[in-house]
Tab-separated table of C-alpha atoms and ligand atoms in Angstrom:
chain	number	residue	atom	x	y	z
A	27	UNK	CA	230.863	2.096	122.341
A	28	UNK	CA	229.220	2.488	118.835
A	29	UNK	CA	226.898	5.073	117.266
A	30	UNK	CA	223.667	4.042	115.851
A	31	UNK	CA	221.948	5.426	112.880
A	32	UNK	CA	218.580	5.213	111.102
A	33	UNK	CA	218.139	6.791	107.773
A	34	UNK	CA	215.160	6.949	106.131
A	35	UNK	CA	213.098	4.082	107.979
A	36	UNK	CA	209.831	3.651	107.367
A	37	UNK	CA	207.759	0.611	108.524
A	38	UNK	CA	204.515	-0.396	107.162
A	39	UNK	CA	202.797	-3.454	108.294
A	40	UNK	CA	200.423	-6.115	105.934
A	41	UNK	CA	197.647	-4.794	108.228
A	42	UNK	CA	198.150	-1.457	108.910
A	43	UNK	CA	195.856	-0.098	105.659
A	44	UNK	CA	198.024	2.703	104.084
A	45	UNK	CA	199.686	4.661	106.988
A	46	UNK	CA	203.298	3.735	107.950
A	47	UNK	CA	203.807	2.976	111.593
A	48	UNK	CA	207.289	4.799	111.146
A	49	UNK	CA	207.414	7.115	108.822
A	50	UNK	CA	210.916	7.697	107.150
A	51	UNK	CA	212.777	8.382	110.946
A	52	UNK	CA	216.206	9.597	110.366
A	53	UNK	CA	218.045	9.224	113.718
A	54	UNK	CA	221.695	9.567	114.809
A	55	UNK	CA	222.478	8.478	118.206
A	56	UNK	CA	225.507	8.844	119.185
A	57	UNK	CA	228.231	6.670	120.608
A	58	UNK	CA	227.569	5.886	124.701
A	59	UNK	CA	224.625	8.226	124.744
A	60	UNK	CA	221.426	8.055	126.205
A	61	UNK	CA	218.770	8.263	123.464
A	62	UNK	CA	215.215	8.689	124.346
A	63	UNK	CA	212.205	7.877	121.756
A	64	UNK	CA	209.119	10.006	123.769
A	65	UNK	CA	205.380	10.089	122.642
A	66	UNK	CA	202.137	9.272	123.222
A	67	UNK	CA	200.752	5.732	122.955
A	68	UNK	CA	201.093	4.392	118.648
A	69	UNK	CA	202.834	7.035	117.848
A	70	UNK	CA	205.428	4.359	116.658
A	71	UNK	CA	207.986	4.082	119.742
A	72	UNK	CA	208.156	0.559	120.177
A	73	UNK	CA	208.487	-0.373	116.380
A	74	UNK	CA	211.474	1.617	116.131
A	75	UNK	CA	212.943	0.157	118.648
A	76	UNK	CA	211.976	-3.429	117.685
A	77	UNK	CA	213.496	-2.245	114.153
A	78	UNK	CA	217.046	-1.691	115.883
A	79	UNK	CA	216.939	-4.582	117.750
A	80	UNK	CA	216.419	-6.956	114.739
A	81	UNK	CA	212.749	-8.118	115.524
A	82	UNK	CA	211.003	-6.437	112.476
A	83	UNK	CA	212.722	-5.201	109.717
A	84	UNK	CA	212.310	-1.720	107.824
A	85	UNK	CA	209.820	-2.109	104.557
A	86	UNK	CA	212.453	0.724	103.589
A	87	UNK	CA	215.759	2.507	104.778
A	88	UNK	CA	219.087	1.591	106.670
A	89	UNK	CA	220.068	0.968	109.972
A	90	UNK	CA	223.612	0.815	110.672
A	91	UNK	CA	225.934	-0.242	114.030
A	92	UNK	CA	228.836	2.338	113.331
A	93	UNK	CA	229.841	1.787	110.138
A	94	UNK	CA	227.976	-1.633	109.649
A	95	UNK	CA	224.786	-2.237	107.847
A	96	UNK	CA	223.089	-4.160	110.376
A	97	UNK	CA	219.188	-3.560	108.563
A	98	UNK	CA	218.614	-7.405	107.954
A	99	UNK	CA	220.787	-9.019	110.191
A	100	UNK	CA	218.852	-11.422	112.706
A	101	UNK	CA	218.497	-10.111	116.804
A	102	UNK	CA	221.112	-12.662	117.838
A	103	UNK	CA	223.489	-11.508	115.431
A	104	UNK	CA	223.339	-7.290	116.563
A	105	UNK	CA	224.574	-7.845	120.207
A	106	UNK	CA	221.615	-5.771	121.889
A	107	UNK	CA	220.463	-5.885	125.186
A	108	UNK	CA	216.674	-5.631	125.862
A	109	UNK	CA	214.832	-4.423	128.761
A	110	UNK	CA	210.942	-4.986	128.787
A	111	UNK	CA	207.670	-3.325	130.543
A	112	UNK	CA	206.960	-6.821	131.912
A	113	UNK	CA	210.566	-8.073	132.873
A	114	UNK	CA	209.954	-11.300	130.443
A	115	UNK	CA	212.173	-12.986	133.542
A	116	UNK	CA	211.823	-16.970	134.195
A	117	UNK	CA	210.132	-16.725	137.436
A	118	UNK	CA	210.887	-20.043	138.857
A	119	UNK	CA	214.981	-20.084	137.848
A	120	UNK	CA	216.804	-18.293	140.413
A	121	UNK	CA	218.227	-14.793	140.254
A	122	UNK	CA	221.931	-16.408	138.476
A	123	UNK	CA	220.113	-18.518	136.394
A	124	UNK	CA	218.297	-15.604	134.503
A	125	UNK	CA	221.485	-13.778	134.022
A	126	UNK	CA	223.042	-16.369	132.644
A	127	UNK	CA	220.394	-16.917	129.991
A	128	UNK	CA	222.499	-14.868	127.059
A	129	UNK	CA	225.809	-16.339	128.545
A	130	UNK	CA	224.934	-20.275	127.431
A	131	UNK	CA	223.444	-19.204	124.203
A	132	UNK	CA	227.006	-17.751	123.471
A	133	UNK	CA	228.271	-20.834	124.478
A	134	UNK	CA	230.124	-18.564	127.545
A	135	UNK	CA	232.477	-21.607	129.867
A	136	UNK	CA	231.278	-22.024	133.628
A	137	UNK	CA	234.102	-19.817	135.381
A	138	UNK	CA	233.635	-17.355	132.884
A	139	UNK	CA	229.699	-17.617	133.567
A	140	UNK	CA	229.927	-16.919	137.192
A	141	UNK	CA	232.622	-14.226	137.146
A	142	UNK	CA	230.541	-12.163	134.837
A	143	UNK	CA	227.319	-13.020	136.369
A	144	UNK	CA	228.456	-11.689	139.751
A	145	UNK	CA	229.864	-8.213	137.814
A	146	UNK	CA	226.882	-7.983	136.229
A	147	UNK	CA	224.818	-7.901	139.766
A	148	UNK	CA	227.272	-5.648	141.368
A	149	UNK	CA	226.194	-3.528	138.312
A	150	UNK	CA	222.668	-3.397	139.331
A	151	UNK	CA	224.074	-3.190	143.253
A	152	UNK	CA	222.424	-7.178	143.220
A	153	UNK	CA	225.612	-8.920	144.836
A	154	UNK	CA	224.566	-11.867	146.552
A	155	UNK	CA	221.419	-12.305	145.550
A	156	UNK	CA	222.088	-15.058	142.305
A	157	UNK	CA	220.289	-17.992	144.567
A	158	UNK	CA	217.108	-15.641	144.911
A	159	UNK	CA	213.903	-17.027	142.890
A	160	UNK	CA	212.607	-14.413	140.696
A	161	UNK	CA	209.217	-14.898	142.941
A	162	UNK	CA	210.932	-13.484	146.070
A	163	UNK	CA	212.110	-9.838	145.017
A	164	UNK	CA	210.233	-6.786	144.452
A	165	UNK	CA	209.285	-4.903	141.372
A	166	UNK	CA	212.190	-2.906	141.510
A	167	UNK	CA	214.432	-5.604	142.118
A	168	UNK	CA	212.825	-7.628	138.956
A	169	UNK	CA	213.304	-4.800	136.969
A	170	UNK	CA	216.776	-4.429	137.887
A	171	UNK	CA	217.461	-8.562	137.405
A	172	UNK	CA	216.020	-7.920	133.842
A	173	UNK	CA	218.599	-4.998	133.178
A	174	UNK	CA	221.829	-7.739	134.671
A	175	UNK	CA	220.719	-10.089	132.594
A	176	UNK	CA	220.761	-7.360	129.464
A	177	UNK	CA	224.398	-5.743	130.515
A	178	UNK	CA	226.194	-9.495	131.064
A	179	UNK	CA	226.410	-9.703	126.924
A	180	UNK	CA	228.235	-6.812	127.478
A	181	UNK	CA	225.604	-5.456	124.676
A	182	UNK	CA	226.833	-2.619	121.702
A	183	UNK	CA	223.771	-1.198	122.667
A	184	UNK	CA	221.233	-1.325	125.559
A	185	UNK	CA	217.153	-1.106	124.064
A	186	UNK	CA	214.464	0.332	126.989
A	187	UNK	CA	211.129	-0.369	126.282
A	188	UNK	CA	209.107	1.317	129.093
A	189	UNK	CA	211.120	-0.675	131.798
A	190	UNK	CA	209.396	1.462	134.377
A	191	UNK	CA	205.331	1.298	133.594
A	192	UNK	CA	205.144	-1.548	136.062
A	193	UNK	CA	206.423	0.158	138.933
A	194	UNK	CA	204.927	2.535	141.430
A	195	UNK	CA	205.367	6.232	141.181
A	196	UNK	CA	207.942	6.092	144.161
A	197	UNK	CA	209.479	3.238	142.621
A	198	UNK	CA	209.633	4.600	139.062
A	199	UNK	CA	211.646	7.703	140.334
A	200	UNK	CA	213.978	5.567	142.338
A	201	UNK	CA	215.017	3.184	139.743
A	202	UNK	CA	215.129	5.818	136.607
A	203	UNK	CA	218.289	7.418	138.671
A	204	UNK	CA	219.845	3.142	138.925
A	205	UNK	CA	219.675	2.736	135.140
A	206	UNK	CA	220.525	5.949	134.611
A	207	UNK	CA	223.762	5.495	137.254
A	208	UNK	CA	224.348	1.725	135.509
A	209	UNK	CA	224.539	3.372	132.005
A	210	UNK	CA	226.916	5.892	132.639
A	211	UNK	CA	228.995	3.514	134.300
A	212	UNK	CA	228.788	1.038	131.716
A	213	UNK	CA	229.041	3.715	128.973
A	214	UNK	CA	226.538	1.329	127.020
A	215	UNK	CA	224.522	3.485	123.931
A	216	UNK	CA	221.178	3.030	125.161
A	217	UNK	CA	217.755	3.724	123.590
A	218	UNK	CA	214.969	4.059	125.657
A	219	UNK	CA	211.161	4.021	124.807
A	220	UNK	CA	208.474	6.324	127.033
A	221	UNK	CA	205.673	8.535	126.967
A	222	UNK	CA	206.125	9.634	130.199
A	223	UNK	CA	208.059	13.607	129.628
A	224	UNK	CA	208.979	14.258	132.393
A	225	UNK	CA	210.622	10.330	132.994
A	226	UNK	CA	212.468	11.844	129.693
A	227	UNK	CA	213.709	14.934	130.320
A	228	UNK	CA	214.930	13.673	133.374
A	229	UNK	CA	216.918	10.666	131.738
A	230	UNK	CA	217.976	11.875	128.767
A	231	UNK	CA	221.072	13.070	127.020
A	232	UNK	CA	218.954	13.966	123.481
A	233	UNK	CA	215.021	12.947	122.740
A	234	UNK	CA	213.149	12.555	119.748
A	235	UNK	CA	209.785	13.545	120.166
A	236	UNK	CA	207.266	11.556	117.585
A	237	UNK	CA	203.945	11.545	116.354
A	238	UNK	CA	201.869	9.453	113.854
A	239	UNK	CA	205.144	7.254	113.181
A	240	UNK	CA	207.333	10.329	112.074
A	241	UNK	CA	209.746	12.488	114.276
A	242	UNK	CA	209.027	15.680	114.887
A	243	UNK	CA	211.843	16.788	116.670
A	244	UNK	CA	215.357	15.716	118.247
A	245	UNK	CA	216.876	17.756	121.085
A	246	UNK	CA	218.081	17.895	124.473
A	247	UNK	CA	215.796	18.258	127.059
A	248	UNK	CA	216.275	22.242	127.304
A	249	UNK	CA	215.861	22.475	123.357
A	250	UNK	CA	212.830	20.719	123.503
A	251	UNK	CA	211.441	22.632	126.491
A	252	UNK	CA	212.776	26.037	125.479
A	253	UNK	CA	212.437	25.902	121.685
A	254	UNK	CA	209.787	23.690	120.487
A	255	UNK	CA	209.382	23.276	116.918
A	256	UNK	CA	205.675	22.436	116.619
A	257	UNK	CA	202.291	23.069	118.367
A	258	UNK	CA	202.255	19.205	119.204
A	259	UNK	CA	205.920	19.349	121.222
A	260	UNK	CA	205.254	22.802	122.995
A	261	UNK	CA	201.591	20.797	124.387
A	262	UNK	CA	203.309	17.774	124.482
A	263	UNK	CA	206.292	18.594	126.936
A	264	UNK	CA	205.416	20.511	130.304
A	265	UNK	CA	202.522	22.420	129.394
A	266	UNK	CA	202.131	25.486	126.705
A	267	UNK	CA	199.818	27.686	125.336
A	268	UNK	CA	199.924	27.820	121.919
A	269	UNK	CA	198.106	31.381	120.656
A	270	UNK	CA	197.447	32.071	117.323
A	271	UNK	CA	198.042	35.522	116.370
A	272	UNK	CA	198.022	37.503	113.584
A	273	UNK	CA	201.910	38.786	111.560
A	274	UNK	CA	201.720	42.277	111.589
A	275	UNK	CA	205.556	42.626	109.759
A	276	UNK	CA	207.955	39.288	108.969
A	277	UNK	CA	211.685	39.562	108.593
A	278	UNK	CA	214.250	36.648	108.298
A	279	UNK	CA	214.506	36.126	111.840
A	280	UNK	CA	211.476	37.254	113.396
A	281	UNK	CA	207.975	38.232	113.378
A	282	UNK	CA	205.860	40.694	115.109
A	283	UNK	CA	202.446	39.838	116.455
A	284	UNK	CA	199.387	41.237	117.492
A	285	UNK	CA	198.346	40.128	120.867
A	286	UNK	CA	194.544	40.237	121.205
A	287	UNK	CA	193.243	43.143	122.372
A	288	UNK	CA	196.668	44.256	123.080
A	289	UNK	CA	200.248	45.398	122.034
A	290	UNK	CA	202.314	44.050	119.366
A	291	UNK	CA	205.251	41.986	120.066
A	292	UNK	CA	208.575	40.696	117.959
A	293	UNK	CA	208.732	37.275	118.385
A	294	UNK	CA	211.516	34.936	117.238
A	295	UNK	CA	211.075	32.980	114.427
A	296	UNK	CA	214.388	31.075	113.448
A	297	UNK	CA	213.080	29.120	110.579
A	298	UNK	CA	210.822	31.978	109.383
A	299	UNK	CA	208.495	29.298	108.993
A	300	UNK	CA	207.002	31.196	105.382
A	301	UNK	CA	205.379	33.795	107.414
A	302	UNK	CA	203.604	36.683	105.834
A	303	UNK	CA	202.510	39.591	106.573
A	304	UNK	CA	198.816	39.479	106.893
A	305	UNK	CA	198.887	36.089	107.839
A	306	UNK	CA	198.848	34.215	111.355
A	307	UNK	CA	201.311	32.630	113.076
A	308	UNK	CA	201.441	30.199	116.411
A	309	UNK	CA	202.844	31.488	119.086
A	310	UNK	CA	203.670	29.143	121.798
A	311	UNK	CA	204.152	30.635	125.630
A	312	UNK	CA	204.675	28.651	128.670
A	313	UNK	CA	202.538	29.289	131.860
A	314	UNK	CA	204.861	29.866	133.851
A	315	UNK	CA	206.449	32.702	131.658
A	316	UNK	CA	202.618	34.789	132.295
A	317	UNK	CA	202.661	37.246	135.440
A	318	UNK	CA	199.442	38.566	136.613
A	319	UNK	CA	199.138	41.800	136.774
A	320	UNK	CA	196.181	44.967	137.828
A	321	UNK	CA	193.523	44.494	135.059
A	322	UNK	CA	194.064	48.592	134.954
A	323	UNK	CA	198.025	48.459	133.641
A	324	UNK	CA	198.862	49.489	130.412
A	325	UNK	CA	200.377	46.740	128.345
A	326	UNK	CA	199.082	43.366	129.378
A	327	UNK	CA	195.987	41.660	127.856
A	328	UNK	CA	193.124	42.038	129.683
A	329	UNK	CA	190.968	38.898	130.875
A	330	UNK	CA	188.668	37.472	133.366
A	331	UNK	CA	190.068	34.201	135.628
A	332	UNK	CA	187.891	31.303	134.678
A	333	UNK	CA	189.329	28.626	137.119
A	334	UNK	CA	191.790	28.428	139.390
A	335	UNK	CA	193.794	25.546	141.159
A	336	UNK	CA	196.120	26.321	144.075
A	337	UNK	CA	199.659	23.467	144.227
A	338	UNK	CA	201.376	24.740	146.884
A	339	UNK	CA	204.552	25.940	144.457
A	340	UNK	CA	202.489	27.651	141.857
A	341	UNK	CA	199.095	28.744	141.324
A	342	UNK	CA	197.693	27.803	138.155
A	343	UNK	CA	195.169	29.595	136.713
A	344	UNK	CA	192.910	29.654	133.694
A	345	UNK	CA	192.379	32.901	132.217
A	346	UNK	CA	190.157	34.218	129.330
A	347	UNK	CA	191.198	36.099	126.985
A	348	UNK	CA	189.114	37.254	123.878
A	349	UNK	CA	187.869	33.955	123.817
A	350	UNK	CA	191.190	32.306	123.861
A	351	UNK	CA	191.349	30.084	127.435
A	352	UNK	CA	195.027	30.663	128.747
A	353	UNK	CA	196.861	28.711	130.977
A	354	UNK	CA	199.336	30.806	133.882
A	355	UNK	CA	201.366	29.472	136.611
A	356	UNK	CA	202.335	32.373	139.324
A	357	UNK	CA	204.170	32.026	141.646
A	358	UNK	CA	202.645	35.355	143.684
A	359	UNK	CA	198.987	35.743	143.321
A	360	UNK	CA	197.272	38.998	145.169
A	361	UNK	CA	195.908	37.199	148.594
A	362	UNK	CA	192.151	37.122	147.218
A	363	UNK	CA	191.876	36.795	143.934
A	364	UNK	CA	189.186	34.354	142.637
A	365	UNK	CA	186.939	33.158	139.900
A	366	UNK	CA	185.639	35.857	138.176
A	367	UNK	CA	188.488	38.400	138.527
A	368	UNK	CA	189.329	40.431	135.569
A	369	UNK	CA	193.057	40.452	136.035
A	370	UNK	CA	195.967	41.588	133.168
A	371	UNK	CA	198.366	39.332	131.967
A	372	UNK	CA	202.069	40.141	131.604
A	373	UNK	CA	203.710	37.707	128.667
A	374	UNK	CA	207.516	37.656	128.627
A	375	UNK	CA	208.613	38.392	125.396
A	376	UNK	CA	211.914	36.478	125.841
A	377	UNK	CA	209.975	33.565	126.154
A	378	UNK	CA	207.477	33.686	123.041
A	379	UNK	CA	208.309	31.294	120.237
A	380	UNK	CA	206.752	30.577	116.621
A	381	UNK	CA	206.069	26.959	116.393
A	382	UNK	CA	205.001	25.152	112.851
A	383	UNK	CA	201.543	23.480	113.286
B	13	LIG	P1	204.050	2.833	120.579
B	13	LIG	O1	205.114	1.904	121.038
B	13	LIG	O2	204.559	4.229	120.346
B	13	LIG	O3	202.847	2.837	121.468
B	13	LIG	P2	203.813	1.011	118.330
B	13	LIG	O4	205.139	1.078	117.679
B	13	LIG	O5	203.548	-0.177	119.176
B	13	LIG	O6	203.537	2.367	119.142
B	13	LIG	O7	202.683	1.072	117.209
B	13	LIG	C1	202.681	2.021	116.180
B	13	LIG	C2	201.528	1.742	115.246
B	13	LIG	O8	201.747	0.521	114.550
B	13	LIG	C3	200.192	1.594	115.942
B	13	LIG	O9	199.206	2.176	115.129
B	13	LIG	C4	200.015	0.090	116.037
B	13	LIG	O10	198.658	-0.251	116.054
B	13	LIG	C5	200.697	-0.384	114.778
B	13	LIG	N1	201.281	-1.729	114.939
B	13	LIG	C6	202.238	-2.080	115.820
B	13	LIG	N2	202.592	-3.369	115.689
B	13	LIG	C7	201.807	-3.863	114.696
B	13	LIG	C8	201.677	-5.156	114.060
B	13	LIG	N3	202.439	-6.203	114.444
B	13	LIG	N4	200.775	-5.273	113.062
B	13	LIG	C9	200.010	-4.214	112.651
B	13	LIG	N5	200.092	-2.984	113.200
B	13	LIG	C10	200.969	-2.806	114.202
B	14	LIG	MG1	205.171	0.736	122.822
């Protein structure tokens, strides 16, 4: 097991004009963990990754294997296992014959070859299936043939890009818990590429969540849920609203709002962000932490339902509110209401955060 770090790495390529595909990422991953890059599409994912894995290399900054400077070295000297969107298998070689692909490069002997081959498809729960043709399995099964094939190097670290996009939803679920399952086994440091959240926080020991080539925060999946840093992470992962209210008073730790139309409220602020008083601050505030409430009681913000979708868990509604559209998930909505309800919304305070633009 080895920890990987990037520091400082920026990549800018001949045609990219003057903006930097990655955009001096500093990244610590540690040993045997499961490191998620998550955003949407060119934000800049699949260049870091290609970075680590020796395919392009950084126009600046390190990248180091433990204690080794591994920023220049060529892919088949780094000892990285890849997994692809598209499997990249050999569709007419048989099931054994694409495992052994990294074995003969390495110049691995026959018994050797076969022993590992067969541990590597018990990894993937594959056994017995080496004479297979690629042709003959299903998605799923591909998918897991492409990760045997990456684990028989016995890789110092395992690189994910989007392994899943080709599957069906059922599918996707099924076989994120398998490489999930075959990475904790194999206690392989793994980085995987998606822009799927949820596939994230479901997967992932600690995510960095970019944008525009640069990072804008590294968590684990309750810090970035709970305690998003920025507007783009809070709208980004699950679903926020993200108010912008004005600073009545600013201490160190915390700043009280004005809601609109409504009370004032302290809100958290750990990095105080350089709020003032007499200034505005973003407030982010997850649906789900909203509770409807009698237009009539004292204390909530008053507004009129604009739209209103029923899920069977929740009931998500869209509410105005001085102009501002804001999103709520209840779980108990009044038998009745509809469009065009003036209702009153009850914010949990707990659960109000400052985020930086
Ligand atoms: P992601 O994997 O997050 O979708 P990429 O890393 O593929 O994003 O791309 C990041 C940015 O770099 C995009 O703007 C993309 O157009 C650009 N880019 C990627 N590869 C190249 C390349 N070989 N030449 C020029 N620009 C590239
Ligand atoms: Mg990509």
């Amino acid at each position: 097991m080895i920890d990987v770090t990037l520091e400082s790495v920026s990549k800018r390529f001949a045609r990219g004009g003057d903006t930097a595909a990655v955009d001096q990422v500093d990244i610590t991953i540690a040993a045997g963990e499961f490191f998620t890059l998550l955003g949407p599409s060119g934000c800049g994912k699949t260049t870091t990754l290609r970075m680590v894995a020796g395919f392009y290399f950084p126009t600046s900054g390190r990248i180091r294997f433990g204690t080794e400077d591994v920023t220049h070295r060529p892919p088949n000297k780094r000892d990285t296992g890849m997994v692809f969107q598209n499997y990249a298998l050999f569709p007419h070689m048989t099931v054994a014959q694409n495992v052994a692909y990294g074995l003969k490069i390495r110049r691995v002997g026959r018994a050797e070859q076969r022993r590992r081959i067969e541990e590597a498809l018990g990894q993937v729960h594959l056994a017995g299936y080496g004479d297979r043709r690629i042709d003959e399995l299903s998605g799923g099964q591909q998918q897991r043939v492409a990760l045997a094939r990456a684990l028989v190097i016995r890789p110092r670290t395992l690189l994910l890009d989007e392994p899943l996009s080709n599957l069906d939803a059922k599918l996707r679920e099924e076989t994120r818990v398998e490489i999930r399952r075959i990475q904790r086994e194999s206690g392989t440091t793994s980085i995987y590429v998606t822009h799927d959240q949820a596939e994230a926080m479901a997967m992932s020991d600690r995510i960095a969540v970019m944008e525009s080539g640069r990072v804008q925060q590294i968590g684990t999946p309750q810090e970035i849920y709970h305690r998003p840093a920025t507007s783009f992470v809070a709208r980004f992962i699950g679903r926020s609203n993200v108010l912008t209210l004005p600073v009545v008073t600013a201490t160190g730790q915390a700043v009280t709002v004005r809601l609109p139309d409504g009370p004032e409220v302290a809100v958290p602020a750990p990095d105080g962000h350089g709020l003032r008083e007499g200034g505005t601050a973003l407030v982010a505030v997850r649906p789900e932490h909203i509770g409807l409430a009698p237009a009539t009681e004292p204390g909530t913000l008053p507004g009129q339902v604009s739209d209103l979708e029923f899920t069977g868990m929740a009931t998500n509604l869209t509410v105005d509110v001085s102009g501002e559209r804001i999103q709520v998930a209840a779980i108990d909505v009044p038998s009745g209401t509809a469009v065009g309800d003036r209702v009153g919304l009850r914010l949990t305070k707990e659960r109000m955060w400052v985020v930086r633009p």
